[in-house]
CSV table of C-alpha atoms in Angstrom, one decimal:
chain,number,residue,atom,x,y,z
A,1,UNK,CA,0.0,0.0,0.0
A,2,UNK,CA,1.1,3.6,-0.8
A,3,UNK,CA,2.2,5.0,2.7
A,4,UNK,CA,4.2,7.7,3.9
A,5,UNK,CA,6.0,7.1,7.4
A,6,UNK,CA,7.5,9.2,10.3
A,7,UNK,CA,8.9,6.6,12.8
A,8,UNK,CA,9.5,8.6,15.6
A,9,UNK,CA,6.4,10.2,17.3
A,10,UNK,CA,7.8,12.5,19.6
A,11,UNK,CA,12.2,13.4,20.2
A,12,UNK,CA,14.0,15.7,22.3
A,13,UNK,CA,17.3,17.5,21.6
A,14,UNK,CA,19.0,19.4,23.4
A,15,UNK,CA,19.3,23.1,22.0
A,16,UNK,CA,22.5,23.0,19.9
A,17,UNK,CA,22.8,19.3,19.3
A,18,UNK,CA,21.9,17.8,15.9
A,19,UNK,CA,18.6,16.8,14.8
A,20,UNK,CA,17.4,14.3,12.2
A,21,UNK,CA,14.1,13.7,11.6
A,22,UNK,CA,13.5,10.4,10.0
A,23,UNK,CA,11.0,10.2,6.5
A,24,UNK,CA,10.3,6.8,4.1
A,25,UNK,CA,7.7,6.6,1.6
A,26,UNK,CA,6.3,3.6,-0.4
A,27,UNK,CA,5.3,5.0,-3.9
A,28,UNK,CA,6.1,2.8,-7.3
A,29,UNK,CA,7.6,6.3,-8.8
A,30,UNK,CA,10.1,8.7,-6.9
A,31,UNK,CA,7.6,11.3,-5.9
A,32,UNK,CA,8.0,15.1,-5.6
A,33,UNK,CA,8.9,15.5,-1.4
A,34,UNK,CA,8.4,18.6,0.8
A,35,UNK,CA,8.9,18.9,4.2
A,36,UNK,CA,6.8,21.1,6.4
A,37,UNK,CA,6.7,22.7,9.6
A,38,UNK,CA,3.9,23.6,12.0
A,39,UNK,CA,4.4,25.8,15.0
A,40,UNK,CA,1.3,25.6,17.5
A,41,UNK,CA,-1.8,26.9,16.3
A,42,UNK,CA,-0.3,27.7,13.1
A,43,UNK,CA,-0.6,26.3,9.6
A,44,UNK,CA,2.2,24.4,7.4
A,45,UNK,CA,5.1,26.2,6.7
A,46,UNK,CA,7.1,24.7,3.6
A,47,UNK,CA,10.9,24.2,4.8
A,48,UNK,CA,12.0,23.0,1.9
A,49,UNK,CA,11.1,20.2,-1.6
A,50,UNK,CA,12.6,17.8,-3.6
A,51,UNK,CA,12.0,17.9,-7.0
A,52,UNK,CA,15.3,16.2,-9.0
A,53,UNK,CA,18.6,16.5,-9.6
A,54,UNK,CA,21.4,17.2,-6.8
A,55,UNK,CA,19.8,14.8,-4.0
A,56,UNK,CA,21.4,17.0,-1.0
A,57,UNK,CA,18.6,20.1,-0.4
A,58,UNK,CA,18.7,23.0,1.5
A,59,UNK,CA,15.9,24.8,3.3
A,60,UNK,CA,15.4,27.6,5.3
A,61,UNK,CA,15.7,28.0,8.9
A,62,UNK,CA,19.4,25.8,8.0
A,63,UNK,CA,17.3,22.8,7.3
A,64,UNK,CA,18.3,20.7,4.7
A,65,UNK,CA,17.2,16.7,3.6
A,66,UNK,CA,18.6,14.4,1.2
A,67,UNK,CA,16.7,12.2,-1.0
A,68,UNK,CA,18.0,8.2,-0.8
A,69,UNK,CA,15.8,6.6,-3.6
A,70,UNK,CA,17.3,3.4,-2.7
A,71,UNK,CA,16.2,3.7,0.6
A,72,UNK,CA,13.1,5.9,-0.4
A,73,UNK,CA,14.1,7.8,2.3
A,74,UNK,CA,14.2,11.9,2.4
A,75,UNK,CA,15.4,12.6,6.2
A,76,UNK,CA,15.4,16.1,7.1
A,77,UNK,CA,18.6,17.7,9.1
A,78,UNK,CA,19.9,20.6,11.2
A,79,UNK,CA,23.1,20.5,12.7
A,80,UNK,CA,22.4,22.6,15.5
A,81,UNK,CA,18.9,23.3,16.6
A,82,UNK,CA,17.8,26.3,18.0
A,83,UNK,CA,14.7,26.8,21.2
A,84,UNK,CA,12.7,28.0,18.2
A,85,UNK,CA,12.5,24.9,16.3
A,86,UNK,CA,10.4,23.3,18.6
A,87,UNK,CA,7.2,21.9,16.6
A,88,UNK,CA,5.5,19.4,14.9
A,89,UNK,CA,7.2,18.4,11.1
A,90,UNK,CA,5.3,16.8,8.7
A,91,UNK,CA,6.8,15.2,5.6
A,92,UNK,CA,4.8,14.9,2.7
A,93,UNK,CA,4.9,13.5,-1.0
A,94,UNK,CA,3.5,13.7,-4.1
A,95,UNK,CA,3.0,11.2,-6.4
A,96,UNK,CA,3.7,11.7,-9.7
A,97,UNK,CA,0.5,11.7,-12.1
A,98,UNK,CA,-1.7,12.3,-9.4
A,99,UNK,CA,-2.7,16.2,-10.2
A,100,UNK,CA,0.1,17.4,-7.5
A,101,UNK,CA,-2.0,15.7,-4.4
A,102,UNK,CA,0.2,15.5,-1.5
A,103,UNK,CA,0.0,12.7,1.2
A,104,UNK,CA,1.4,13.5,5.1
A,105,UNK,CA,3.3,11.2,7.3
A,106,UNK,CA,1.5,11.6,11.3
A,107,UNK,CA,4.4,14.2,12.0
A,108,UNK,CA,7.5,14.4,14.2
A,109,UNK,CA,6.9,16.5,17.7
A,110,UNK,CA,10.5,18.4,18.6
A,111,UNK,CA,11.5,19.2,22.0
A,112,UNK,CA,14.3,21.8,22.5
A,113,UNK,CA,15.9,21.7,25.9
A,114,UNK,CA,17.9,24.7,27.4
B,1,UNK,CA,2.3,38.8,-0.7
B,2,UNK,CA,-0.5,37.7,0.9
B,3,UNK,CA,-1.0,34.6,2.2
B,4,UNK,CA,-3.6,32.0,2.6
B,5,UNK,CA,-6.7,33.4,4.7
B,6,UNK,CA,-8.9,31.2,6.1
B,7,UNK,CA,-12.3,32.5,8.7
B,8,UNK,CA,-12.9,31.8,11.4
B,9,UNK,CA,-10.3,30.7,13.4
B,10,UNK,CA,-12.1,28.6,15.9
B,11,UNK,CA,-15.4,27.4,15.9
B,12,UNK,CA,-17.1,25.7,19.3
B,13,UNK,CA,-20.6,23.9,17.8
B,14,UNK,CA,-23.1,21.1,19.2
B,15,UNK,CA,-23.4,18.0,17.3
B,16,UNK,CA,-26.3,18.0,14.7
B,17,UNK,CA,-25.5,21.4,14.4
B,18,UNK,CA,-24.0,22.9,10.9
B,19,UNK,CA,-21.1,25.1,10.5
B,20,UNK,CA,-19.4,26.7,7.7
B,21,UNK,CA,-15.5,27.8,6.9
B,22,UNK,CA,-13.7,30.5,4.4
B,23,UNK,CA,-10.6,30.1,2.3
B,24,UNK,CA,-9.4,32.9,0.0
B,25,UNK,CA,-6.3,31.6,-1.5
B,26,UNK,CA,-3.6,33.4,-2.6
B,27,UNK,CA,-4.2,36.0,-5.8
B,28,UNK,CA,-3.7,33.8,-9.0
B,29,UNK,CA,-3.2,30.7,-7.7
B,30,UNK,CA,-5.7,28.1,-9.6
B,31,UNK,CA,-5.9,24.6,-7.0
B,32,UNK,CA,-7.4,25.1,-4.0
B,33,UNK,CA,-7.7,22.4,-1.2
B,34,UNK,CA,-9.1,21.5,2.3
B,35,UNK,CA,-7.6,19.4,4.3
B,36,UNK,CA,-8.8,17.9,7.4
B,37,UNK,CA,-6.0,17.6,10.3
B,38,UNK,CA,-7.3,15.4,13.4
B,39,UNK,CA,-4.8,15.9,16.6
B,40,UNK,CA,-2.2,13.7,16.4
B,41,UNK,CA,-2.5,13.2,12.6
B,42,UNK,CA,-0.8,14.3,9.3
B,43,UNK,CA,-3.6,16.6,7.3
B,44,UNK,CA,-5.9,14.5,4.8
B,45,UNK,CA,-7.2,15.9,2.1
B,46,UNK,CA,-10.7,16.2,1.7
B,47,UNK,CA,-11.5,18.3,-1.8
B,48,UNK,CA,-8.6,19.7,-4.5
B,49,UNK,CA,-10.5,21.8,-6.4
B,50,UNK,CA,-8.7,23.3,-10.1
B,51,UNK,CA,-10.3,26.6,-10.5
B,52,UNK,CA,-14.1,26.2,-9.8
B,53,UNK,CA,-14.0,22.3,-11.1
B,54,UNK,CA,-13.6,19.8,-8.4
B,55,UNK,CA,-10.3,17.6,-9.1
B,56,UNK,CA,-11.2,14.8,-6.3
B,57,UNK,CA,-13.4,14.9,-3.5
B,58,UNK,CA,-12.9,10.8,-2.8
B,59,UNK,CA,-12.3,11.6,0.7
B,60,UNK,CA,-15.0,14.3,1.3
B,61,UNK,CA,-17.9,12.7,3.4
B,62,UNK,CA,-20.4,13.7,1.2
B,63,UNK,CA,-23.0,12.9,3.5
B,64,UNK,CA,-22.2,15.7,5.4
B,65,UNK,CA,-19.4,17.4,3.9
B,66,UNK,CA,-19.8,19.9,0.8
B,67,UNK,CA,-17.3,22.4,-0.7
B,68,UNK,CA,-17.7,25.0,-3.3
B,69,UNK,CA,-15.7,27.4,-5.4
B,70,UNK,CA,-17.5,30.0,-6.8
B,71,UNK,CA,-15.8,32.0,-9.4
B,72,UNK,CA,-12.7,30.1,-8.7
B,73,UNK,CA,-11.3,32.5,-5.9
B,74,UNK,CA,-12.7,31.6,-2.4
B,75,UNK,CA,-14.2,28.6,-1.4
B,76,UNK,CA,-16.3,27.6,1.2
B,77,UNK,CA,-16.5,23.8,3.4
B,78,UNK,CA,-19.7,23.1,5.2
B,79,UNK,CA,-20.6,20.3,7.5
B,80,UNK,CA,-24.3,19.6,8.0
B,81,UNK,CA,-24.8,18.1,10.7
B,82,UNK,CA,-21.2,18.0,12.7
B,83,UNK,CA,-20.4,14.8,14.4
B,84,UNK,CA,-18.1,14.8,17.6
B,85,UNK,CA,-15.5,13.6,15.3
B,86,UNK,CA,-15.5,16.1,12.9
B,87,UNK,CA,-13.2,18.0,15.7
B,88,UNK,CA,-10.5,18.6,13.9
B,89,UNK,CA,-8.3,21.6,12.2
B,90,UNK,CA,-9.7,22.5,8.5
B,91,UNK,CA,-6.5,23.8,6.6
B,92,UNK,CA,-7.1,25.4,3.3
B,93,UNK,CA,-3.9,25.5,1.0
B,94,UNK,CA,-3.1,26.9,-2.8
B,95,UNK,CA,-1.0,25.9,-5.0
B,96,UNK,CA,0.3,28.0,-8.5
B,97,UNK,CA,2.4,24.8,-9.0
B,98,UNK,CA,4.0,22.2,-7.6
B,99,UNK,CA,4.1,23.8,-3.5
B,100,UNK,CA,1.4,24.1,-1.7
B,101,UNK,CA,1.0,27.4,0.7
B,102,UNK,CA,-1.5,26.7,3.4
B,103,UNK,CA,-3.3,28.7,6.0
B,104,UNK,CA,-3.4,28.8,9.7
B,105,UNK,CA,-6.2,26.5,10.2
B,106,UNK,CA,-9.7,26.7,11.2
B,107,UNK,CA,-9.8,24.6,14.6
B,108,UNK,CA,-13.3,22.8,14.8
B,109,UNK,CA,-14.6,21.7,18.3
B,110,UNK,CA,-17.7,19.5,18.6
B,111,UNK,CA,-19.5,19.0,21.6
């Protein structure tokens, strides 16, 4: 079945440390892949996409995520995170052929300790 | 450039009872979508619409559910009647192309 997966539920870093936020799809085609971010009561806030080409992205807010199609994996990264990444990160796909509909993984919680 | 607005932002309603939300996407973009976000959940869509034509509305409860675009600007989600678990945050995106830009959300509580 087509799925999109976020294993971990809920992690805590330390402000500073190094985050990775884990992201594997099931699609028979590499889809297009975003990553977004949602701050409480807020909506999605696009961090940044993979289209093609160079498989190493880079986002704003000094995220980036590389694609692994032979993992069909697209982990996003920060090498040190800030108090003010705390929030929930959704990764999302789309299919290709599929009028540009995008399917969410159940999101990642981040906790930033002092 | 403006963003996504979406009306209201919180809605408190009885079950049985109907309610109504607002999207006004941003200026030229053509797709418009709801999603439906349940706590602890990724969004699901519910309608894409491609100017005023619907492009899927396979997961819309159309029992219940209904969407329109009139004039392909602004759109409008209904639910008649609410059912406790309808609770959940409507999100109204746009797209131009391939990214979707998306609101802050219309959080629906259902007693």
């Amino acid at each position: 079945a087509q799925s999109v997966t976020q294993p971990d539920i809920h992690i805590t870093v330390s402000e500073g440390a190094s985050l990775e936020l884990r992201c594997n799809y099931s699609y028979g085609a590499t889809p297009y892949l975003f990553w977004y971010v949602q701050s409480p009561g807020q909506g999605l806030q696009l961090l940044l996409k993979y289209f093609s080409g160079d498989t190493l992205v880079q986002g704003i807010k000094g995220f980036e995520a590389e694609f692994k199609r032979s993992q069909s994996s697209f982990n996003l990264r920060k090498p040190s995170v800030h108090w003010s990444d705390a929030a929930e990160y959704f990764c999302a796909v789309a299919p290709p052929n599929t009028g540009n509909q995008f399917y969410f993984g159940t999101g990642t919680s981040l906790t930033v300790i002092p | 450039e403006a963003g996504v607005a979406q009306s209201p932002r919180y809605k408190i309603i009885e079950k049985r009872q109907s309610v109504a939300f607002w999207c006004n996407p941003i200026s030229g973009h053509a797709t418009l979508y709801w999603y439906q976000q349940i706590l602890g959940q990724g969004p699901k869509l519910l309608i894409q619409f491609q100017n005023n034509g619907v492009v899927d509305d396979s997961q819309l409860p159309k029992d219940r559910f209904s969407a329109e675009r009139l004039k392909g600007v602004d759109s409008t989600l209904k639910i008649q009647p609410a059912k406790l678990e309808d609770s959940a945050v409507y999100l109204c995106a746009s797209s131009l192309g391939l990214e979707q830009y998306f609101g802050p959300g219309t959080r629906l509580t259902v007693t």
